[in-house]
XYZ file of C-alpha atoms in Angstrom:
654
model
C -20.164 36.840 1.290
C -20.418 38.134 -2.310
C -22.524 36.398 -4.930
C -20.896 34.870 -7.988
C -22.453 34.753 -11.476
C -23.031 31.228 -12.728
C -21.015 31.886 -15.886
C -18.016 32.950 -13.801
C -18.510 30.037 -11.447
C -18.663 27.494 -14.273
C -15.606 29.036 -15.938
C -13.617 28.677 -12.720
C -14.763 25.116 -12.120
C -13.805 24.260 -15.697
C -10.466 26.030 -15.261
C -9.871 24.019 -12.097
C -10.222 20.660 -13.794
C -8.472 21.768 -16.985
C -5.457 22.749 -14.912
C -5.764 19.571 -12.860
C -5.844 17.340 -15.945
C -3.261 19.035 -18.164
C -0.642 19.947 -15.568
C -1.160 16.602 -13.809
C -0.294 14.922 -17.117
C 2.849 17.060 -17.258
C 4.077 15.590 -13.984
C 2.732 12.039 -14.156
C 5.590 10.328 -16.094
C 8.153 11.490 -13.539
C 6.378 10.553 -10.301
C 8.803 9.143 -7.752
C 12.067 10.707 -8.990
C 13.441 12.077 -5.745
C 15.933 14.581 -7.076
C 15.971 18.002 -8.715
C 15.625 17.885 -12.499
C 16.357 20.313 -15.330
C 13.759 19.187 -17.853
C 12.710 21.739 -20.488
C 9.054 22.069 -21.397
C 8.000 20.392 -24.631
C 4.490 20.585 -26.047
C 4.342 16.803 -26.460
C 4.471 16.477 -22.646
C 0.797 17.497 -22.538
C -0.446 16.276 -25.897
C -1.905 13.031 -24.573
C -3.748 13.031 -21.265
C -2.783 10.394 -18.703
C -4.876 8.756 -15.963
C -4.296 10.102 -12.475
C -5.817 9.111 -9.155
C -5.862 12.822 -8.319
C -8.858 13.135 -10.677
C -10.079 9.525 -10.642
C -11.428 9.634 -7.126
C -13.017 13.059 -7.509
C -15.065 11.654 -10.380
C -16.300 8.952 -8.006
C -16.943 11.500 -5.255
C -19.192 13.498 -7.586
C -21.351 10.409 -8.051
C -21.813 10.174 -4.275
C -22.476 13.901 -3.881
C -25.137 13.767 -6.610
C -26.821 10.848 -4.860
C -26.866 12.123 -1.280
C -26.437 15.889 -1.504
C -24.645 17.979 1.101
C -25.315 15.364 3.804
C -23.306 12.719 1.931
C -22.018 10.108 4.409
C -18.288 9.638 4.561
C -18.704 5.869 4.379
C -20.459 6.170 1.030
C -17.288 7.608 -0.484
C -15.414 4.578 0.763
C -18.074 2.232 -0.573
C -17.829 3.921 -3.964
C -14.067 3.461 -3.990
C -14.306 -0.224 -3.125
C -16.813 -0.933 -5.884
C -15.514 1.312 -8.665
C -11.733 1.469 -8.215
C -9.655 -1.623 -8.988
C -6.241 -0.365 -7.918
C -5.058 -0.110 -4.321
C -1.560 1.312 -3.822
C -0.320 2.310 -0.390
C -2.928 3.946 1.799
C -5.718 2.951 -0.584
C -4.911 -0.705 0.089
C -4.964 -0.091 3.843
C -8.299 1.720 3.532
C -9.799 -1.138 1.509
C -8.447 -3.688 3.977
C -9.973 -1.854 6.929
C -13.308 -1.485 5.144
C -13.400 -5.225 4.466
C -12.762 -5.815 8.169
C -15.689 -3.584 9.129
C -13.582 -0.629 10.217
C -15.400 2.462 8.994
C -14.436 6.102 8.779
C -12.787 7.845 10.514
C -10.816 4.830 11.764
C -10.344 3.410 8.238
C -7.537 5.851 7.478
C -5.780 5.632 10.818
C -5.683 1.980 11.888
C -2.717 -0.070 10.663
C -1.616 2.779 8.396
C 1.852 3.512 9.696
C 3.949 4.353 6.662
C 1.349 6.050 4.447
C -0.607 7.954 7.070
C 0.923 11.317 6.091
C 0.777 10.776 2.345
C -0.598 12.906 -0.480
C -3.521 10.595 -1.196
C -6.158 12.913 0.269
C -4.727 16.468 -0.180
C -4.872 15.820 -3.933
C -8.676 15.370 -3.768
C -9.543 18.812 -2.398
C -10.775 20.519 -5.562
C -14.233 19.033 -5.822
C -15.086 20.214 -2.301
C -13.910 23.740 -3.067
C -15.983 23.725 -6.266
C -19.073 22.582 -4.365
C -18.535 25.184 -1.634
C -17.246 28.268 -3.490
C -16.501 31.267 -1.297
C -17.164 29.151 1.783
C -13.757 27.871 3.011
C -15.073 26.425 6.279
C -17.710 24.344 4.523
C -15.247 23.177 1.875
C -12.884 22.101 4.669
C -15.704 20.181 6.353
C -16.415 18.267 3.145
C -12.685 17.619 2.755
C -12.504 16.144 6.241
C -15.239 13.647 5.434
C -13.103 12.636 2.476
C -9.635 12.723 4.048
C -10.382 10.356 6.930
C -11.090 7.565 4.467
C -7.402 6.787 4.065
C -5.460 9.218 6.275
C -5.380 10.739 9.709
C -4.091 13.944 11.231
C -1.631 15.947 9.145
C -2.769 14.679 5.735
C -6.367 15.545 6.548
C -5.150 19.021 7.512
C -3.538 19.192 4.070
C -6.807 18.461 2.291
C -8.668 20.934 4.506
C -6.031 23.560 3.748
C -6.273 23.255 -0.025
C -10.072 22.957 -0.022
C -10.335 26.221 1.926
C -7.690 27.990 -0.187
C -9.358 26.882 -3.434
C -12.791 27.838 -2.155
C -11.539 31.366 -1.445
C -9.909 31.450 -4.910
C -13.402 31.672 -6.446
C -13.466 35.241 -5.184
C -10.383 36.475 -7.050
C -8.958 36.512 -10.533
C -5.529 37.042 -12.075
C -5.847 40.808 -11.742
C -6.386 40.930 -7.992
C -5.072 37.627 -6.679
C -2.890 37.577 -3.579
C -1.662 33.996 -3.144
C -0.271 34.772 0.273
C -3.731 35.883 1.389
C -5.260 32.681 -0.006
C -2.706 30.673 1.944
C -3.801 32.485 5.101
C -7.371 31.387 4.372
C -6.160 27.807 4.079
C -4.362 28.079 7.410
C -7.541 29.356 9.075
C -9.115 25.870 9.003
C -6.287 23.840 10.499
C -5.105 23.592 14.117
C -2.899 26.300 15.532
C -0.334 23.730 16.644
C 0.559 21.137 14.054
C 3.473 20.214 11.826
C 1.512 21.093 8.685
C 1.049 24.712 9.772
C 4.776 24.895 10.528
C 5.558 23.604 7.034
C 3.322 26.182 5.376
C 4.706 29.045 7.433
C 8.283 27.953 6.729
C 7.654 27.619 2.997
C 5.998 31.030 2.823
C 8.941 32.604 4.648
C 11.460 30.941 2.310
C 9.462 32.063 -0.716
C 9.527 35.655 0.537
C 13.284 35.386 1.051
C 14.418 33.529 -2.082
C 13.498 33.592 -5.766
C 15.054 30.270 -6.761
C 12.565 27.383 -6.373
C 15.447 24.890 -6.150
C 16.897 26.765 -3.191
C 13.506 26.713 -1.509
C 13.345 22.979 -2.254
C 16.634 22.444 -0.439
C 15.213 24.240 2.593
C 12.054 22.112 2.497
C 13.959 18.845 2.232
C 16.461 19.848 4.893
C 13.676 20.163 7.452
C 10.840 17.999 6.134
C 12.327 15.469 3.716
C 10.940 11.917 3.821
C 11.921 8.727 1.958
C 8.390 8.213 0.609
C 8.015 10.158 -2.621
C 4.335 10.714 -1.776
C 4.812 12.109 1.734
C 2.784 15.297 2.023
C 5.272 17.581 3.776
C 7.886 17.848 1.069
C 5.261 17.732 -1.683
C 2.960 20.416 -0.339
C 6.036 22.538 0.273
C 6.956 22.036 -3.395
C 3.414 22.839 -4.522
C 3.334 26.101 -2.581
C 6.811 27.121 -3.729
C 5.891 26.518 -7.376
C 2.656 28.472 -6.969
C 4.238 31.426 -5.207
C 7.048 31.708 -7.750
C 5.104 30.826 -10.878
C 3.263 34.084 -11.510
C -0.013 32.241 -12.275
C 1.626 30.784 -15.375
C 0.422 27.194 -15.681
C 3.419 25.943 -17.631
C 6.101 27.700 -15.583
C 4.444 26.644 -12.324
C 4.016 23.084 -13.541
C 7.612 22.823 -14.725
C 8.934 24.281 -11.464
C 6.962 21.653 -9.539
C 8.040 18.909 -11.950
C 11.709 19.787 -11.730
C 11.623 19.586 -7.937
C 10.889 15.852 -8.246
C 9.097 13.581 -5.734
C 5.296 13.212 -6.190
C 5.295 15.169 -9.420
C 1.846 14.230 -10.710
C 0.297 15.487 -7.464
C 2.339 18.666 -7.046
C 1.773 19.618 -10.667
C -1.931 18.751 -10.684
C -2.743 20.614 -7.470
C -0.831 23.720 -8.539
C -2.520 23.553 -11.936
C -5.964 23.339 -10.336
C -5.356 26.339 -8.050
C -4.257 28.499 -10.972
C -7.189 27.211 -13.009
C -9.701 28.369 -10.396
C -8.067 31.789 -10.143
C -7.802 32.407 -13.887
C -10.722 30.396 -15.245
C -10.860 28.212 -18.338
C -11.282 31.026 -20.870
C -8.031 32.646 -19.775
C -6.159 29.335 -19.886
C -7.519 28.430 -23.310
C -6.731 31.853 -24.702
C -3.103 31.705 -23.550
C -2.263 28.047 -24.067
C -4.647 27.028 -26.869
C -6.185 24.177 -24.897
C -9.383 22.819 -26.363
C -11.907 20.642 -24.598
C -9.573 18.112 -23.047
C -10.636 14.496 -22.681
C -9.642 12.906 -19.402
C -8.492 9.308 -19.058
C -9.724 7.497 -15.969
C -8.355 4.518 -14.083
C -11.704 3.907 -12.357
C -15.064 2.686 -13.565
C -17.184 5.730 -14.307
C -20.860 6.347 -14.914
C -20.271 9.928 -16.104
C -21.985 11.052 -19.324
C -18.694 11.498 -21.212
C -14.930 11.793 -20.870
C -15.026 15.525 -21.525
C -13.430 17.704 -18.857
C -16.021 20.361 -19.688
C -18.930 17.959 -19.212
C -17.548 16.847 -15.871
C -16.962 20.443 -14.819
C -20.484 21.401 -15.876
C -21.889 18.518 -13.817
C -19.942 19.789 -10.815
C -21.196 23.335 -11.421
C -24.838 22.249 -11.735
C -24.574 20.413 -8.435
C -22.801 23.387 -6.891
C -25.600 25.682 -8.062
C -28.109 23.325 -6.460
C -26.172 23.261 -3.182
C -25.662 27.039 -3.143
C -28.825 28.570 -4.648
C -28.479 31.925 -2.910
C -24.795 32.292 -3.690
C -24.603 31.539 -7.396
C -26.608 33.902 -9.579
C -28.169 32.486 -12.697
C -27.924 28.983 -14.019
C -30.438 26.241 -13.445
C -30.645 24.195 -10.301
C -31.460 20.532 -10.737
C -33.806 18.349 -8.765
C -31.559 15.423 -7.892
C -34.006 13.732 -5.553
C -31.207 13.218 -3.043
C -31.381 9.916 -1.224
C -31.979 10.464 2.437
C -29.544 8.695 4.757
C -30.832 6.455 7.512
C -32.700 8.550 10.080
C -30.282 7.486 12.795
C -26.568 8.062 12.439
C -24.612 5.121 13.844
C -20.881 4.766 14.336
C -18.341 3.213 16.664
C -15.601 4.900 18.660
C -12.623 2.720 19.497
C -10.111 3.079 22.318
C -6.890 4.779 21.322
C -3.244 3.842 21.013
C -0.720 6.015 22.826
C -0.427 8.276 19.761
C -4.175 8.925 19.685
C -5.006 6.711 16.716
C -7.916 4.266 17.118
C -7.070 0.774 18.311
C -9.447 -1.476 16.368
C -7.841 -4.782 17.404
C -8.722 -7.609 19.775
C -6.523 -10.351 21.211
C -6.813 -13.449 23.435
C -7.303 -12.637 27.097
C -8.283 -9.077 26.259
C -11.278 -7.118 27.502
C -11.937 -4.067 25.341
C -14.627 -1.425 25.647
C -15.822 0.319 22.521
C -18.564 2.917 22.274
C -21.607 2.595 20.047
C -22.807 6.094 19.131
C -26.239 7.015 17.810
C -27.713 10.366 16.901
C -30.754 11.710 15.102
C -32.256 15.158 14.886
C -35.288 13.894 12.992
C -36.233 11.336 15.653
C -34.995 13.052 18.803
C -36.788 12.064 21.960
C -37.987 8.745 20.551
C -37.142 5.379 22.120
C -34.797 3.055 20.279
C -34.207 -0.631 20.998
C -30.959 -2.268 19.960
C -29.002 -5.495 20.059
C -25.354 -6.167 19.224
C -23.827 -9.571 18.475
C -20.374 -10.727 17.535
C -17.265 -12.464 18.872
C -17.065 -11.922 22.620
C -20.051 -9.580 22.671
C -23.794 -9.865 23.061
C -25.727 -6.884 24.331
C -29.166 -5.320 24.022
C -31.125 -2.470 25.499
C -33.283 0.587 24.955
C -32.256 4.246 24.757
C -33.954 7.544 24.057
C -32.415 9.557 21.262
C -31.217 12.825 22.789
C -32.320 16.281 21.730
C -29.054 17.047 19.984
C -25.767 15.339 20.792
C -25.101 11.627 20.759
C -26.356 8.606 22.648
C -23.277 6.653 23.729
C -23.555 2.974 24.579
C -20.441 1.285 26.016
C -19.912 -2.231 24.694
C -17.491 -4.615 26.341
C -15.837 -7.266 24.200
C -14.290 -10.187 26.101
C -11.953 -12.586 24.288
C -11.007 -15.744 26.224
C -7.296 -16.305 26.722
C -7.649 -19.872 25.407
C -9.646 -19.065 22.261
C -8.346 -21.727 19.835
C -8.459 -19.636 16.633
C -8.780 -15.874 16.121
C -9.989 -14.534 12.772
C -8.424 -11.428 11.284
C -11.897 -10.167 10.324
C -14.557 -10.122 13.033
C -17.852 -8.435 12.159
C -20.452 -7.247 14.665
C -24.088 -6.613 13.767
C -26.081 -3.843 15.397
C -29.824 -4.340 14.923
C -32.030 -1.471 16.032
C -35.659 -0.463 15.804
C -36.912 3.111 15.906
C -40.215 4.634 14.841
C -41.476 1.151 14.011
C -38.750 0.456 11.436
C -35.832 -1.974 11.606
C -32.251 -1.112 10.654
C -28.843 -2.764 10.832
C -25.285 -1.499 11.069
C -22.117 -3.563 10.862
C -18.729 -2.759 12.331
C -15.584 -4.769 12.884
C -12.673 -5.537 15.139
C -9.423 -6.831 13.704
C -8.126 -9.987 15.294
C -4.468 -9.563 16.219
C -1.925 -11.688 14.372
C -0.936 -14.313 16.957
C 2.695 -15.415 17.232
C 4.689 -17.562 19.579
C 7.711 -15.376 20.290
C 10.987 -17.073 21.232
C 13.793 -14.846 22.431
C 15.862 -12.887 23.014
C 18.658 -15.113 21.823
C 22.180 -13.731 21.731
C 25.803 -14.709 21.673
C 28.415 -12.116 22.518
C 31.286 -13.938 20.882
C 32.048 -17.602 20.135
C 35.524 -17.137 21.631
C 34.283 -17.012 25.200
C 32.865 -20.478 25.772
C 32.574 -22.138 29.166
C 35.105 -24.726 28.133
C 37.710 -22.174 27.130
C 37.177 -20.029 30.184
C 38.049 -22.958 32.428
C 41.582 -22.945 31.065
C 42.555 -19.255 31.338
C 42.880 -16.830 34.265
C 40.285 -14.466 32.742
C 38.513 -13.950 29.428
C 40.943 -11.231 28.316
C 43.406 -13.935 27.491
C 41.037 -15.275 24.825
C 40.750 -12.009 22.981
C 43.404 -10.824 20.619
C 43.125 -8.369 17.769
C 43.805 -10.902 15.109
C 41.192 -13.463 16.066
C 37.811 -11.809 15.508
C 38.217 -8.072 15.746
C 40.619 -5.753 14.056
C 41.965 -2.884 16.073
C 43.309 -2.057 19.477
C 42.690 -4.603 22.238
C 40.943 -1.892 24.217
C 38.314 -1.737 21.474
C 37.714 -5.422 21.935
C 37.429 -5.317 25.701
C 35.201 -2.290 25.712
C 32.924 -3.847 23.112
C 32.370 -6.700 25.521
C 31.566 -4.206 28.238
C 29.426 -1.754 26.304
C 27.893 -3.629 23.409
C 27.079 -7.074 22.148
C 27.422 -9.011 18.937
C 24.825 -11.302 17.476
C 25.364 -14.466 15.526
C 23.068 -14.487 12.477
C 24.025 -17.907 11.152
C 23.367 -20.367 13.949
C 20.014 -22.237 13.773
C 19.289 -21.944 17.462
C 16.057 -23.936 17.516
C 14.874 -27.259 16.159
C 11.520 -27.717 14.427
C 10.210 -29.404 17.544
C 11.100 -26.363 19.643
C 9.669 -23.918 17.088
C 6.302 -25.569 16.627
C 5.628 -26.873 20.108
C 2.589 -25.360 21.846
C 3.277 -22.288 23.939
C 3.481 -23.228 27.591
C 4.118 -20.176 29.792
C 5.076 -22.429 32.704
C 7.537 -24.611 30.817
C 11.283 -24.362 31.491
C 12.356 -23.733 27.892
C 15.818 -22.953 26.570
C 14.755 -19.372 25.735
C 11.900 -17.215 26.913
C 8.648 -17.978 25.100
C 5.686 -15.582 25.087
C 2.508 -14.769 23.183
C 2.925 -11.802 20.865
C -0.445 -10.453 19.726
C 0.408 -8.082 16.884
C -2.440 -5.534 16.555
C -1.350 -3.801 13.328
C 0.704 -4.726 10.295
C 3.878 -3.023 11.518
C 5.717 -3.691 14.755
C 9.105 -3.334 16.393
C 11.056 -5.885 18.372
C 10.490 -3.492 21.285
C 6.843 -4.618 21.112
C 7.938 -8.235 21.574
C 10.435 -7.819 24.407
C 12.366 -5.136 26.240
C 15.831 -6.580 25.578
C 17.457 -3.753 23.618
C 20.799 -5.331 22.768
C 21.588 -7.173 19.536
C 19.650 -10.423 19.519
C 17.712 -12.973 17.509
C 13.978 -13.545 17.864
C 11.789 -16.237 16.319
C 8.121 -15.529 15.655
C 6.017 -18.572 14.828
C 2.457 -18.367 13.509
C -0.004 -21.002 12.425
C -1.945 -19.212 9.717
C -5.333 -20.663 8.814
C -6.663 -20.111 5.299
C -10.203 -20.986 4.182
C -8.967 -21.658 0.626
C -5.988 -22.904 -1.347
C -4.493 -19.876 -3.087
C -1.448 -18.104 -4.475
C -0.543 -14.750 -2.943
C 2.181 -12.140 -2.792
C 4.235 -11.478 0.324
C 5.085 -7.854 1.133
C 7.752 -7.587 3.807
C 8.957 -4.406 5.451
C 12.183 -4.413 7.454
C 14.810 -2.148 8.939
C 16.975 -5.010 10.216
C 17.889 -8.507 8.973
C 15.233 -11.207 8.756
C 14.342 -14.528 7.185
C 10.784 -15.630 6.364
C 9.763 -19.279 6.080
C 6.316 -20.504 5.014
C 5.511 -24.177 5.419
C 9.169 -24.912 5.960
C 10.394 -23.180 2.787
C 12.557 -20.086 2.786
C 10.493 -17.361 1.088
C 12.848 -14.418 1.443
C 15.659 -13.110 3.613
C 17.821 -10.064 4.007
C 21.061 -9.888 5.978
C 21.322 -6.101 5.790
C 19.510 -3.152 7.303
C 17.202 -0.976 5.246
C 15.164 2.165 5.694
C 11.895 0.666 6.832
C 8.811 1.026 4.717
C 5.627 -0.974 4.410
C 6.921 -3.089 1.549
C 10.691 -3.261 1.131
C 10.437 -6.788 -0.273
C 7.871 -8.343 -2.660
C 7.743 -12.059 -3.361
C 5.066 -13.339 -5.717
C 3.540 -16.764 -6.325
C 3.576 -17.952 -2.723
C 1.357 -20.955 -2.145
C -0.954 -20.819 0.866
C -2.781 -24.071 1.357
C -6.263 -24.503 2.691
C -6.117 -25.099 6.435
C -3.079 -24.556 8.632
C 0.151 -23.033 7.306
C 3.291 -22.457 9.362
C 4.897 -19.016 9.160
C 8.265 -18.422 10.826
C 10.037 -15.083 11.036
C 13.631 -15.057 12.188
C 14.321 -11.447 13.196
C 17.736 -10.047 14.044
C 18.165 -6.909 16.081
C 21.438 -5.215 15.200
C 20.448 -1.770 16.458
C 17.698 0.039 18.325
C 15.257 0.224 15.397
C 14.399 -3.325 14.272
C 11.022 -2.582 12.692
C 9.094 -5.047 10.539
C 5.780 -5.850 8.956
C 4.307 -8.686 6.915
C 1.390 -8.349 4.504
C -0.257 -10.890 2.223
C -1.720 -9.368 -0.941
C -3.370 -10.410 -4.214
C -0.507 -9.057 -6.275
C 2.707 -7.118 -5.960
C 1.627 -3.684 -7.167
C -1.525 -1.694 -6.334
C -3.138 -4.851 -5.019
C -5.684 -5.558 -2.314
C -4.621 -7.189 0.925
C -5.846 -10.607 2.033
C -8.199 -10.371 5.017
C -9.694 -13.842 5.387
C -6.884 -15.509 7.340
C -6.930 -16.515 10.975
C -4.328 -17.335 13.610
C -4.184 -20.466 15.738
C -3.650 -19.503 19.361
C -0.043 -20.566 20.164
C -1.417 -22.241 23.302
C -3.171 -24.603 20.890
C -0.295 -25.421 18.537
C -0.053 -29.122 17.786
C 3.304 -30.747 18.332
C 5.111 -31.408 15.041
């Protein structure tokens, strides 16, 4: 590994964040336009800097890195976000929700994060880790992983690792000897050999070698990797790489190419701008484009000494010098007095869903084993006593910290089937004593949302009633093309044989039937079961196996500790109607492309105590996917986590 002069290092760090800030501003006003554009560059597009979460969170991460040094705990990044960032769009809201429920990293980015799990939220935060680990791609990728798992899992984390490694290697080149394809290979060296992200990168590189037109490359990317979410990483990282490979290290051309591809334009532009900035350095950028000392605009609360991009970059470089004293020649290291983490590392490993993600939920009648992990190199070989308390769990014991590796303590949580109320947030306290000192650690399990499920309910056709069938030789006599269906009579008959129709207008159930306690042994009109929903999203397939068109009612008694006004965020791919306390809140009679929040309804009153929530869900095809979230507001808002569910076995008759 070659050494790097401090002056060169600082220039590249400054170039990184200049490019990040200026080119990110270029793309920010057009974020979310999912179509190719033909916008010409105008100087006024970068005259006034705009806030961007791409930079916001890296400012917060620097605060954590300065406090803890290279051993910064992943959870401290999350804690910094929660306390210093007021906005929570998409995956950030999920991360904050999980943190509130005691679900730490790495589960915080994976649990109940269906739609946003492969978003751009963490790949856009790679630069600070590259700057703190110059010429050390593996280390930069390790830092990036500690960051990425806050709010993502799997492919998105690979994306942040990729860019952190690529950018770290970029400290070793300049515009005279840069081979972007070689840098991309460095990025690929830190991600798994078999993953969709690697396939995307390899495809994009091949298309860039074959074609000169970025728009043609875009069509190839979207044809194979396109996604309805403008922030999905696959299409956007493809765009970023295409713009970089065809931009000739020209910040403006590269930025405009990325911008005119559309989608997550602030992120694609900002990341491409940062990569070029590291390669060329600030002096080169300022000489060509006339950029002075840019002032950034933050959307987070900051304790930094100024809003100068140079000052921030210098702070990063001083820390980087301190972390890499033998690598960076010259400059002054600083004595930060890094705060030592607790001598024992403590975390929880949860069982996994079928897709490998952690299952952090509990439900009535469930026995779940989780693993409490402890490790310490400073106190290896010493005895440690512990106790754990929380819902359905009380355990204690003594272990000896191993010489390397982890001590793993299985903990069994038992939730009675007849538990009357289950909280969404359930915190567990681990108290432990080692080397004569007492410590605590808190983790959580999310109580499943409890519904009484009634269904399937279906009606093939109102023509074929028992009464009518008594008066004809067979049901064919009741079907004629002009009555309900248009077309050949064979179409009608074969529809009866091969498909079903569902009636979306009939109120099948009375209030008494809806709100009556669940009785598994009762002879009810329709099948009634307990549906314990572990995450925000679910499919009707999770409720029952009946795959034909049908209606299902889900009934929940939601318990709130306070009287409040909230926003409802409803995701749906099939028709639904939502009622709260007997009032229709929203409904849709059409299908949609499911996302986490197709529908937003504000100013919904939730009263203190018990509230009735009824979802009428209509399966019209095989998908039928839904979710329901309560939030503090409609946009970039935190989710409500203090509700509970009455066990449907304990519903009170209306």
